[in-house]
Short mmCIF file of C-alpha atoms in Angstrom, two decimals:
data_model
loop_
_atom_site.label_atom_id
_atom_site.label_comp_id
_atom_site.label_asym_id
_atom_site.label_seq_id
_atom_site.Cartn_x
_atom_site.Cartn_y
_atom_site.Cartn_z
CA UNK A 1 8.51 13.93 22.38
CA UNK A 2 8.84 10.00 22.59
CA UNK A 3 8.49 9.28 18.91
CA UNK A 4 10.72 11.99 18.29
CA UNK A 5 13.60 10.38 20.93
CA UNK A 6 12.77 6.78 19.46
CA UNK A 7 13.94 8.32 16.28
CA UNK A 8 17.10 9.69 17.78
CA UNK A 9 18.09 6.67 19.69
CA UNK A 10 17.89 4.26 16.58
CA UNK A 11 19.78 6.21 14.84
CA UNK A 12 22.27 6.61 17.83
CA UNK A 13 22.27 2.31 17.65
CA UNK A 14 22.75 2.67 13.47
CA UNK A 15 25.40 5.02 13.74
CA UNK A 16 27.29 2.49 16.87
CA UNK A 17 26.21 -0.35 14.22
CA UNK A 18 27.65 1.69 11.14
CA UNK A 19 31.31 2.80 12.98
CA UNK A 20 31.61 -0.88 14.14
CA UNK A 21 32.12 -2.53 11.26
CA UNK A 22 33.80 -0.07 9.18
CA UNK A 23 31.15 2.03 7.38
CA UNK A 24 32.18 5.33 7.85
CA UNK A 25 30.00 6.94 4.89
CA UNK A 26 27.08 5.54 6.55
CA UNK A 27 28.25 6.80 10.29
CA UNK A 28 29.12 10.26 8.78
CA UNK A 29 25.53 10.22 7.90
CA UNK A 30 23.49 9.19 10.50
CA UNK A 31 26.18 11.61 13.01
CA UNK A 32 24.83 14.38 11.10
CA UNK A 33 21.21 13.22 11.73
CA UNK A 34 21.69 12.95 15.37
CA UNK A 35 23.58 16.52 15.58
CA UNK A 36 20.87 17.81 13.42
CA UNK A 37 17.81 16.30 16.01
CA UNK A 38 19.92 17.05 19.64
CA UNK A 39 20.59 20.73 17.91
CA UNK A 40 16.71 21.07 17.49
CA UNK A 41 15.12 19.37 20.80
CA UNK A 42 17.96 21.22 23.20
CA UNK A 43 16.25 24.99 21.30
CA UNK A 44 12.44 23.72 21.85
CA UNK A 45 10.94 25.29 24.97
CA UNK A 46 8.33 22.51 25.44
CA UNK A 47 11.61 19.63 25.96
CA UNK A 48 12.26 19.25 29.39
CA UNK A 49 15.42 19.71 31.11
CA UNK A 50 15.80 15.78 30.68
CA UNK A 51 15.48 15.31 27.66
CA UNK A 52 17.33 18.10 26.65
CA UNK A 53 20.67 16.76 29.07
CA UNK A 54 20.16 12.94 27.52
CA UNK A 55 20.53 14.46 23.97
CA UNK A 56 23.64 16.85 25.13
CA UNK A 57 25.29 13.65 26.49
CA UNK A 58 24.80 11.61 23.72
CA UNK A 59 25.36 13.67 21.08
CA UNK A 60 29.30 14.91 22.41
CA UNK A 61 30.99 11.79 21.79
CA UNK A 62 29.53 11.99 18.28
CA UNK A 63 30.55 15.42 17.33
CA UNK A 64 34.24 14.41 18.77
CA UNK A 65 34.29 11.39 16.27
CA UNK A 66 32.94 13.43 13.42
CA UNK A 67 36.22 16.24 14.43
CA UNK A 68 38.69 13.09 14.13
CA UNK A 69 37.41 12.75 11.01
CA UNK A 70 38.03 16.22 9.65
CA UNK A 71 33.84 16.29 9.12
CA UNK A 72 31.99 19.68 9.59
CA UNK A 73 28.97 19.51 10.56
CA UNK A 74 27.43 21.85 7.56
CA UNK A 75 26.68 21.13 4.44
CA UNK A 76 29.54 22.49 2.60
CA UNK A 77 31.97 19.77 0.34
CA UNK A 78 34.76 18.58 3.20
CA UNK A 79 37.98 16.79 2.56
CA UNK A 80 36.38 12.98 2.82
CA UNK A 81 34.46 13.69 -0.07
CA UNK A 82 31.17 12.27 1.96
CA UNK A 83 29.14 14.53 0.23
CA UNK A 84 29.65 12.69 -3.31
CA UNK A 85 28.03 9.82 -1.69
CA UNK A 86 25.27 11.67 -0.27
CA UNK A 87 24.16 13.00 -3.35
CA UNK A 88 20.91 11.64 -4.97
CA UNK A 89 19.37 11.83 -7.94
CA UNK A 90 16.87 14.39 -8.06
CA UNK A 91 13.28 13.90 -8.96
CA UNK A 92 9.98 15.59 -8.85
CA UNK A 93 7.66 13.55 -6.66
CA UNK A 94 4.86 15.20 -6.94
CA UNK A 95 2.67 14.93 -10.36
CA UNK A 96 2.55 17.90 -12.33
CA UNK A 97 -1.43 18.15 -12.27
CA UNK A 98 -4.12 16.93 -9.63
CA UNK A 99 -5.61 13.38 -11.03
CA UNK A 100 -8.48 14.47 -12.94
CA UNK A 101 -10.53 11.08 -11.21
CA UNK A 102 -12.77 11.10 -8.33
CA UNK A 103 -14.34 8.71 -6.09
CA UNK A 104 -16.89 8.41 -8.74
CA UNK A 105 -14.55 6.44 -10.58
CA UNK A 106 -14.08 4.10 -8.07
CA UNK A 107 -16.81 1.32 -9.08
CA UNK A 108 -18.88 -0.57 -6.79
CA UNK A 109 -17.23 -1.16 -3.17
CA UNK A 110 -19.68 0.73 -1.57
CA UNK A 111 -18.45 -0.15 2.38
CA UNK A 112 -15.24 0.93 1.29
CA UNK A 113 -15.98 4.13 0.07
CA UNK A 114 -18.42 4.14 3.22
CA UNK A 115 -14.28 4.18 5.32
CA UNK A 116 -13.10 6.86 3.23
CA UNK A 117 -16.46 9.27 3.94
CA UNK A 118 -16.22 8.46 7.67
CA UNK A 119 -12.37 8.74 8.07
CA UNK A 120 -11.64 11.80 5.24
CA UNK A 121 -14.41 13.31 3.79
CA UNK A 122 -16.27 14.08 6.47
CA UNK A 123 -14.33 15.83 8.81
CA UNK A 124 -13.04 18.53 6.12
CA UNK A 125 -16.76 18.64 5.30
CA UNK A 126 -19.18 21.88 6.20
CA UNK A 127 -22.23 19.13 5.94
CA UNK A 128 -20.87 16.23 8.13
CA UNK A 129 -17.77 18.33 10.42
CA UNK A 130 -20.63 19.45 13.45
CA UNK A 131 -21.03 15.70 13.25
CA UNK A 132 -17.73 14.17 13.29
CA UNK A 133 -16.35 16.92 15.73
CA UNK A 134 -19.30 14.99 18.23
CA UNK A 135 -17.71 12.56 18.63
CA UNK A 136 -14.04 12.60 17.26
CA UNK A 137 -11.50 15.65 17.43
CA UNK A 138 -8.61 13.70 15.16
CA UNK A 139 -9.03 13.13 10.98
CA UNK A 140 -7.59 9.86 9.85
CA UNK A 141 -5.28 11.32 7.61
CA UNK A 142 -2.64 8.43 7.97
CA UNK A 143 -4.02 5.37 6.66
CA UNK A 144 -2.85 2.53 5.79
CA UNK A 145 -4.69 0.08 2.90
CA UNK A 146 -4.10 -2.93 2.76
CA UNK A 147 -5.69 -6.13 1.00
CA UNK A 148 -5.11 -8.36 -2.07
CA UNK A 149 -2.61 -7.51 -4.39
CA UNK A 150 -3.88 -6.37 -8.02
CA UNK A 151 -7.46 -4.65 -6.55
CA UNK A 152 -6.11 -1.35 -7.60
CA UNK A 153 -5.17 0.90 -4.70
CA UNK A 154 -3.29 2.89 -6.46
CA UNK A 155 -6.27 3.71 -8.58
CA UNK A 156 -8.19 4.37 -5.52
CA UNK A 157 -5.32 6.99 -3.66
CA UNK A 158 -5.91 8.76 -7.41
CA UNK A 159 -9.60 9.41 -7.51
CA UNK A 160 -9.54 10.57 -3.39
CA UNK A 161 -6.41 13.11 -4.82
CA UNK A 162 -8.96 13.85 -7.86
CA UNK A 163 -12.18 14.76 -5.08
CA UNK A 164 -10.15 16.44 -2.33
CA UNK A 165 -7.88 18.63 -5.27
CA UNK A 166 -4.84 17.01 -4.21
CA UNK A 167 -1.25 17.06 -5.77
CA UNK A 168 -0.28 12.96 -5.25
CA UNK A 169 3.25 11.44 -5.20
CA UNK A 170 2.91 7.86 -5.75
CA UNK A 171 6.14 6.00 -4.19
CA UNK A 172 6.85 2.92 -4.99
CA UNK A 173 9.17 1.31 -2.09
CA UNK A 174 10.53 -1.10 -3.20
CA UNK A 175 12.20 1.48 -6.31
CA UNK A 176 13.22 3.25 -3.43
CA UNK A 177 14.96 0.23 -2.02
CA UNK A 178 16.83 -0.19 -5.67
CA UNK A 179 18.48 2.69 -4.94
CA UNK A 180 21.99 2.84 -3.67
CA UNK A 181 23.04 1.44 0.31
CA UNK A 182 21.51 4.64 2.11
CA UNK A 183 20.21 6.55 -0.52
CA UNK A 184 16.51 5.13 0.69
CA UNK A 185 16.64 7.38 3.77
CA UNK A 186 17.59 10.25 1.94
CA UNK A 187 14.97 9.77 -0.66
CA UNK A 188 12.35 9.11 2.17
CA UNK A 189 13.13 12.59 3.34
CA UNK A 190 13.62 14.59 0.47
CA UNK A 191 9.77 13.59 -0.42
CA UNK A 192 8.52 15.16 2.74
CA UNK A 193 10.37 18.05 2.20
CA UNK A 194 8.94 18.21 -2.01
CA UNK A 195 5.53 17.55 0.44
CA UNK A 196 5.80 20.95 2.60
CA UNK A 197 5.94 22.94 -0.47
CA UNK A 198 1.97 22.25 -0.39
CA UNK A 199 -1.47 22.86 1.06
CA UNK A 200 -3.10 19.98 -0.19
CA UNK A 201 -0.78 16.70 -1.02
CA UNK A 202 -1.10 13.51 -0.97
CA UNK A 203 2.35 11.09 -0.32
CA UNK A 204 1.12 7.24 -1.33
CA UNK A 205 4.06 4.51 0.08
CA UNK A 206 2.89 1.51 -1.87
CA UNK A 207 4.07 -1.92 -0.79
CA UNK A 208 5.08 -0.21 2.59
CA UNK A 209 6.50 -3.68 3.79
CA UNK A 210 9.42 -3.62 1.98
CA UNK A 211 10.49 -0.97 4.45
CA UNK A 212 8.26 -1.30 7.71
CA UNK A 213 8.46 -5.32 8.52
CA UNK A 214 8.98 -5.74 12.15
CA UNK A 215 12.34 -4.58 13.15
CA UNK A 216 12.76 -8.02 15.12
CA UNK A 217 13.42 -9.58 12.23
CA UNK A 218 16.64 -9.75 10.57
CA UNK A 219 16.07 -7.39 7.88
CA UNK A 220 18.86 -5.49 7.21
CA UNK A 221 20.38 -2.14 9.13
CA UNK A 222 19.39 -0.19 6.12
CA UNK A 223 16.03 -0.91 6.02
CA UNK A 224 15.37 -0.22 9.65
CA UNK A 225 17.34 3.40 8.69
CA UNK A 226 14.58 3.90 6.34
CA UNK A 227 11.45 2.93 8.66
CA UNK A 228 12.98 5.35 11.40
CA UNK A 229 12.93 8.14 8.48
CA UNK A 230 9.29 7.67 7.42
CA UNK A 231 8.26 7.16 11.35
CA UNK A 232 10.58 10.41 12.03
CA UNK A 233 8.93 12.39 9.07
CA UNK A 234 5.29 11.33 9.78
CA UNK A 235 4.89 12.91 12.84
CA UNK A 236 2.99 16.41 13.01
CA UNK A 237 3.05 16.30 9.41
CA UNK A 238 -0.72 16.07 8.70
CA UNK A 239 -1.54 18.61 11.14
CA UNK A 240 -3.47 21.17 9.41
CA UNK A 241 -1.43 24.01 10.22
CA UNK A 242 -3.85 27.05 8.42
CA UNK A 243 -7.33 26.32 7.30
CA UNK A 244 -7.92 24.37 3.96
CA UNK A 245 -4.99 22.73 4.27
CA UNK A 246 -5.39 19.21 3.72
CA UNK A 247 -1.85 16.62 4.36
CA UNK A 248 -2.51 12.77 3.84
CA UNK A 249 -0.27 9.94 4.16
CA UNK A 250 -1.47 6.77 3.03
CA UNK A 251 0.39 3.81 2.39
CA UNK A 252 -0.50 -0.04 1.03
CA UNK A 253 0.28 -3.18 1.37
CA UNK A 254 -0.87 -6.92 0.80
CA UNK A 255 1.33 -8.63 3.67
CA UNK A 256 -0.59 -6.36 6.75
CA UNK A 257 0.45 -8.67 9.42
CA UNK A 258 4.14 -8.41 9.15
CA UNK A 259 4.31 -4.62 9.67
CA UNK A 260 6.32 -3.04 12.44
CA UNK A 261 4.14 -2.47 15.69
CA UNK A 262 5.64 1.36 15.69
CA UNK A 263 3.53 1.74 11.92
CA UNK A 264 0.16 1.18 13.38
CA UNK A 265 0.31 2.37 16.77
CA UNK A 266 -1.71 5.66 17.01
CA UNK A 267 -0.57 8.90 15.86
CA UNK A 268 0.92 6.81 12.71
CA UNK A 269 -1.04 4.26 10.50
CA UNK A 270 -3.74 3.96 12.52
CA UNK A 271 -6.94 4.58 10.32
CA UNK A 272 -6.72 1.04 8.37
CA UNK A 273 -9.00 0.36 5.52
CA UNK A 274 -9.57 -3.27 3.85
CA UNK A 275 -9.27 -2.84 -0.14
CA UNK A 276 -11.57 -6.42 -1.20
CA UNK A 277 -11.38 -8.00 -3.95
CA UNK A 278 -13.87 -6.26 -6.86
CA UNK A 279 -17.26 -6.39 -6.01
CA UNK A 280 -20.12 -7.61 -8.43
CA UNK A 281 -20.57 -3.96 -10.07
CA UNK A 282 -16.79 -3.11 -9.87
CA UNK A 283 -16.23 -6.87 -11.92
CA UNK A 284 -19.00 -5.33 -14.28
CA UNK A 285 -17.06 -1.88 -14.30
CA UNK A 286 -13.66 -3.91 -15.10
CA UNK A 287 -15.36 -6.09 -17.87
CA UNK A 288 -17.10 -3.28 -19.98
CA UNK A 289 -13.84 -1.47 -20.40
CA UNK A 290 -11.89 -4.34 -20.80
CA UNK A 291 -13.98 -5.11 -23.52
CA UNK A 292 -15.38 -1.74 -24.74
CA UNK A 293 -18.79 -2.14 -23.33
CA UNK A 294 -18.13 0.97 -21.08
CA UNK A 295 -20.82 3.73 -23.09
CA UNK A 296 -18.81 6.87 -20.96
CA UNK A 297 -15.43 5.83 -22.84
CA UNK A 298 -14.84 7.82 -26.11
CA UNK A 299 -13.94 6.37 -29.35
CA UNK A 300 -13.81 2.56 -27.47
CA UNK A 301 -13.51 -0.59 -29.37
CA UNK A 302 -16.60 -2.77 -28.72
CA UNK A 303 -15.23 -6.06 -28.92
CA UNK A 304 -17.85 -8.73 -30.66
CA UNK A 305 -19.44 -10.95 -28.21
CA UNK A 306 -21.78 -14.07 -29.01
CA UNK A 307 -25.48 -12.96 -27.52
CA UNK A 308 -24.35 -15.94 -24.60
CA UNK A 309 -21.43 -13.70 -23.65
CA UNK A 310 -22.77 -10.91 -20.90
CA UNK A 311 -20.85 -9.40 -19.33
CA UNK A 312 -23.03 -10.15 -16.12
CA UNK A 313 -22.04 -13.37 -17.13
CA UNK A 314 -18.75 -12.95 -17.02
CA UNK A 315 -18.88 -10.84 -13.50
CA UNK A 316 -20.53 -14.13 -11.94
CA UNK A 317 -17.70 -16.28 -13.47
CA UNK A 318 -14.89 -13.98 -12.20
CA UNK A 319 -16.27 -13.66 -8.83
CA UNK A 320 -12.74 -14.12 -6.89
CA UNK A 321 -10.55 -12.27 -8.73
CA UNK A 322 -8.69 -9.18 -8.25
CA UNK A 323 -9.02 -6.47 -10.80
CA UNK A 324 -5.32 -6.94 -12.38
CA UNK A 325 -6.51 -11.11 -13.09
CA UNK A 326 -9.86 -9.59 -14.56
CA UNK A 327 -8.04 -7.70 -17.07
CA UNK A 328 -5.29 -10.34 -17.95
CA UNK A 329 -8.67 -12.56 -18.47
CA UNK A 330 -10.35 -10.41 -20.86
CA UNK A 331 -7.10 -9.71 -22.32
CA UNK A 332 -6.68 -13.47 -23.37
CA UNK A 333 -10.27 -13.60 -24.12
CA UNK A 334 -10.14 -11.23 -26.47
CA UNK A 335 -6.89 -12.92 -28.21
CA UNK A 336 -9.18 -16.00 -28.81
CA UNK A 337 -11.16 -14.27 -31.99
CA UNK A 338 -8.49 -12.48 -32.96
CA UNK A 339 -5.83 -15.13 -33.47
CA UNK A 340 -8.79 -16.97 -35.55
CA UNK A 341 -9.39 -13.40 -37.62
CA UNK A 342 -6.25 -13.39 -38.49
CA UNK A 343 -4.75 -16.76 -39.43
CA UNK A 344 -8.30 -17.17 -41.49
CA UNK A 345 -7.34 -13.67 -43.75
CA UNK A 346 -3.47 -15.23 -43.60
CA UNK A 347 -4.78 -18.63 -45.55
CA UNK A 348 -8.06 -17.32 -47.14
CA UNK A 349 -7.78 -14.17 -48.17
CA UNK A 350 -10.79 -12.54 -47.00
CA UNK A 351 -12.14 -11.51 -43.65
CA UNK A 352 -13.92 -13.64 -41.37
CA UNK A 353 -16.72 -12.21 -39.15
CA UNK A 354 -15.96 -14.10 -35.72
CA UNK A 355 -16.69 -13.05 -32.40
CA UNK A 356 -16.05 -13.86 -28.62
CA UNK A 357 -17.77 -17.50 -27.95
CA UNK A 358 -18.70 -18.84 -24.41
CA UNK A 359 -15.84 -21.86 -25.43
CA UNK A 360 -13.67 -19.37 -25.16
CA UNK A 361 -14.28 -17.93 -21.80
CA UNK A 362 -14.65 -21.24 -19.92
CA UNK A 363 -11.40 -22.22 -21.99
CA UNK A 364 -9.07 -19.05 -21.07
CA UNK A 365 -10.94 -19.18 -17.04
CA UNK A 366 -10.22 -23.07 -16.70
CA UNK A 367 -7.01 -22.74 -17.90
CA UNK A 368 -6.04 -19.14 -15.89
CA UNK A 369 -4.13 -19.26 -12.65
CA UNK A 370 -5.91 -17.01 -10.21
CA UNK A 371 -3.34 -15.04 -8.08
CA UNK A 372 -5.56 -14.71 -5.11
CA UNK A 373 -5.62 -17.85 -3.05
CA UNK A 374 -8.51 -18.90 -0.83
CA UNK A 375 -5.69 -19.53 1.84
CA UNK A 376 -4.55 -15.54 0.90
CA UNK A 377 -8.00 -14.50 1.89
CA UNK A 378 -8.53 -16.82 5.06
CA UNK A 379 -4.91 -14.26 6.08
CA UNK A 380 -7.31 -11.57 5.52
CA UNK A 381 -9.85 -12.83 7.71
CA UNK A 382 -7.47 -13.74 10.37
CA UNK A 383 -5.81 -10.17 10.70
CA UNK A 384 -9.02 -8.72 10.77
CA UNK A 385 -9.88 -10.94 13.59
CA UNK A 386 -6.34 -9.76 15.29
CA UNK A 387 -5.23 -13.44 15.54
CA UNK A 388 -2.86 -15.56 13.83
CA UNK A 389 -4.09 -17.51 11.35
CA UNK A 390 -3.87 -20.79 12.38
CA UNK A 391 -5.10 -20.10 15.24
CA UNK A 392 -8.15 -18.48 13.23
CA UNK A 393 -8.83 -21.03 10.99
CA UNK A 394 -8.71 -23.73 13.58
CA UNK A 395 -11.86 -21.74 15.30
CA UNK A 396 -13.38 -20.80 12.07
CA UNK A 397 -13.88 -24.05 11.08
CA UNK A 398 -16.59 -25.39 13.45
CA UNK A 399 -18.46 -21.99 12.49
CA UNK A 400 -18.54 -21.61 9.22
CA UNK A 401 -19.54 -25.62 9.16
CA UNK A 402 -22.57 -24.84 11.08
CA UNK A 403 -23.58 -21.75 8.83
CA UNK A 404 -23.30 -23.54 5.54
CA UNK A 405 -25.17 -26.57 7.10
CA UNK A 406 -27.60 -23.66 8.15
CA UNK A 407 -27.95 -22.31 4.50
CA UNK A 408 -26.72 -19.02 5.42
CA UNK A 409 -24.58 -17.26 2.89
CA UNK A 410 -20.49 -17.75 2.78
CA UNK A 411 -17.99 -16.10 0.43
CA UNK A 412 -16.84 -18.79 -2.21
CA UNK A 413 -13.25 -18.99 -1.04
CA UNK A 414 -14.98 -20.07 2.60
CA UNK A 415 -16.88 -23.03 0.68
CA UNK A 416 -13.97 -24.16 -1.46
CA UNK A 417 -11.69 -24.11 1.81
CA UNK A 418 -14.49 -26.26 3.40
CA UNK A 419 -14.75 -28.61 0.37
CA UNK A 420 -10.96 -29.18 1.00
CA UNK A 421 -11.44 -29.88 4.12
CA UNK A 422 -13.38 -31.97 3.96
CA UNK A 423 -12.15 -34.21 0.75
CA UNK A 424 -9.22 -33.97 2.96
CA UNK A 425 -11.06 -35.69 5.81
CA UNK A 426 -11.92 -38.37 3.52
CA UNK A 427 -8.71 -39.21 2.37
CA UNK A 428 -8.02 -39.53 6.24
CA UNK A 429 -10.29 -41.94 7.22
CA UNK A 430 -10.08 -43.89 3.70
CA UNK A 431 -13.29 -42.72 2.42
CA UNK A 432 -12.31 -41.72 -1.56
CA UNK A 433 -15.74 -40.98 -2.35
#
């Protein structure tokens, strides 16, 4: 009942907001929204007496405004012409066929796959439920990813749609936000009601920031219209209502610690996974297909490499970036020969056998700007850790000092953020060695 009268009061505040500065399209709206939810609460048996008096108080001096303004409460087309406004395009969110990919498709990142068994598969599961049910009685089907940008979420939301047979709607937010002032809201809903139309569906919100930053800061009215829709739809909406039926919400960002506290509190986004950058095998994975090495890809174009040019080689070199830099990598890589091919037919006339040289990888990887920063990935390690991260780092230091001294193994962004460090120290106390 709280979430549900969280809902209705912000929209009681957007609709004040809306009437006092003049935006009567926007306060016919959200009027309707608040007739709609006091209409529903004051017929439940299970609201108290309360709750059901609070929403009868508030909602009178609404429903007098909206019979100033000539406004039914219906849906039918009223002399305003609100309803023009209201209108949105309409689309099909849902794809037309389950993703034909599974979570064997996801390569490498074995602990994450580990999140998605324990939080997922395994309570829906005949061979792990008696197990899960021991010591849990909710699924985490509301989960929110987050983690570099580029290390293919999206990709990941497909192949657990693929395994579990679901329909997917991939939502891009910040699309959403394109959209005209208010239509976001309206989209937000229609989706969950394209949703209830199925037993198994998945609804992915990437980039859920755009929409669900803290609603202390001074983001605008509109957007904190749309968070109160998704928060307002989300609830019971994953509860399995007959058996087999499987609801997921799942939504991903790269900016975790600037999300609303009401997103990750529990009944909401509460099951959070870490998306890492590609592991070893997953750079491998990303490499062969880049440069059609892959064996399990039909009719693939095996780029010519010199014998120097692994593509184990080329995982170790790579080790840092997300999977969207390894591509763009490969991709300029693979322009190297080809320009050469080409301008060599253009002024000899005949073909010239070349191939991909190890020049040419250290070349296009000196010269590439990574997109993933170590400081991006010390903000990683710092919301993990719950803290802010300065605070983080300035405790972090000391330790992973004393490991490295130790010889025990640190990721490479921890080592070049020590190296800095310390060259930085240097500089300090005049030392330019």
């Amino acid at each position: 009942m709280a979430t549900i009268l969280d809902a209705y009061n912000e929209f009681i505040s957007l609709y004040n907001q809306y009437r006092s500065v003049g935006n009567n399209a926007d306060a016919i709206r959200m009027a309707r929204k608040i007739d709609e939810i006091a209409r529903e609460q004051c017929a439940r048996s299970d609201v108290s007496m309360q709750y059901k008096e609070h929403y009868v108080n508030t909602v009178a001096p609404v429903r007098e405004w909206l019979a100033e303004m000539n406004i039914g409460l219906g849906h039918k087309k009223n002399k305003v012409s609100i309803e023009d406004e209201d209108k949105i395009k309409s689309t099909d969110w849902f794809s037309a066929d389950v993703p034909k990919l599974t979570m064997r498709d996801v390569a490498g990142l074995q602990d994450l796959r580990d999140e998605f068994l324990v939080n997922v598969f395994a309570p829906i599961s005949p061979k792990y439920a008696p197990i899960y049910k021991k010591y849990r009685k909710d699924i985490g089907l509301q989960i929110l990813m987050y983690g570099p940008p580029g290390c293919g979420k999206t990709h990941i939301v497909k192949c657990l749609a693929g395994t579990l047979g679901c329909k997917i709607a991939v939502v891009q937010v910040k699309d959403v936000m394109a959209n005209l002032v208010g239509d976001g809201a309206k989209i937000i809903a229609e989706i969950f009601e394209q949703a209830k139309k199925y037993d198994k569906c998945i609804i992915f919100f990437d980039e859920i920031d755009a929409i669900a930053a803290s609603r202390d800061g001074d983001e605008s009215r509109h957007t904190k219209e749309q968070l109160t829709t998704l928060l307002t739809n989300m609830d019971g909406f994953t509860s399995a209502t007959k058996p087999g039926q499987i609801r997921i919400i799942i939504a991903a960002t790269n900016r975790p610690w600037i999300l609303d506290s009401a997103v990750k509190r529990g009944g909401r986004f509460d099951t959070q996974i870490y998306v890492p950058l590609p592991d070893f095998e997953a750079r491998k994975k990303l490499i062969e297909l880049a440069l059609g090495k892959d064996d399990n890809v039909k009719n693939r174009v095996d780029v010519p490499c010199a014998e120097n040019v692994t593509v184990e080689w080329l995982s170790e070199k790579l080790d840092g970036f997300a999977g969207a830099d390894i591509k763009a990598v490969c991709k300029q890589i693979i322009n190297r020969p080809l320009r050469r091919e080409i301008e060599y037919l253009r002024d000899n006339g005949k073909v010239l056998n070349d191939c991909i040289t190890l020049s040419d990888c250290e070349d296009v990887i000196g010269k590439y700007i990574n997109s993933i920063t170590d400081e991006m990935m010390l903000s990683y390690d710092a919301y993990a850790a719950n803290m802010d991260v300065l605070d983080f780092t300035k405790l972090y230091e000391e330790k992973a000092k004393k490991a490295k001294n130790d010889g025990k193994p640190l990721p490479k962004y921890v080592l070049r953020w020590l190296e800095k460090l310390e060259k930085s120290e240097n500089v300090k106390n005049g030392n330019s060695d």
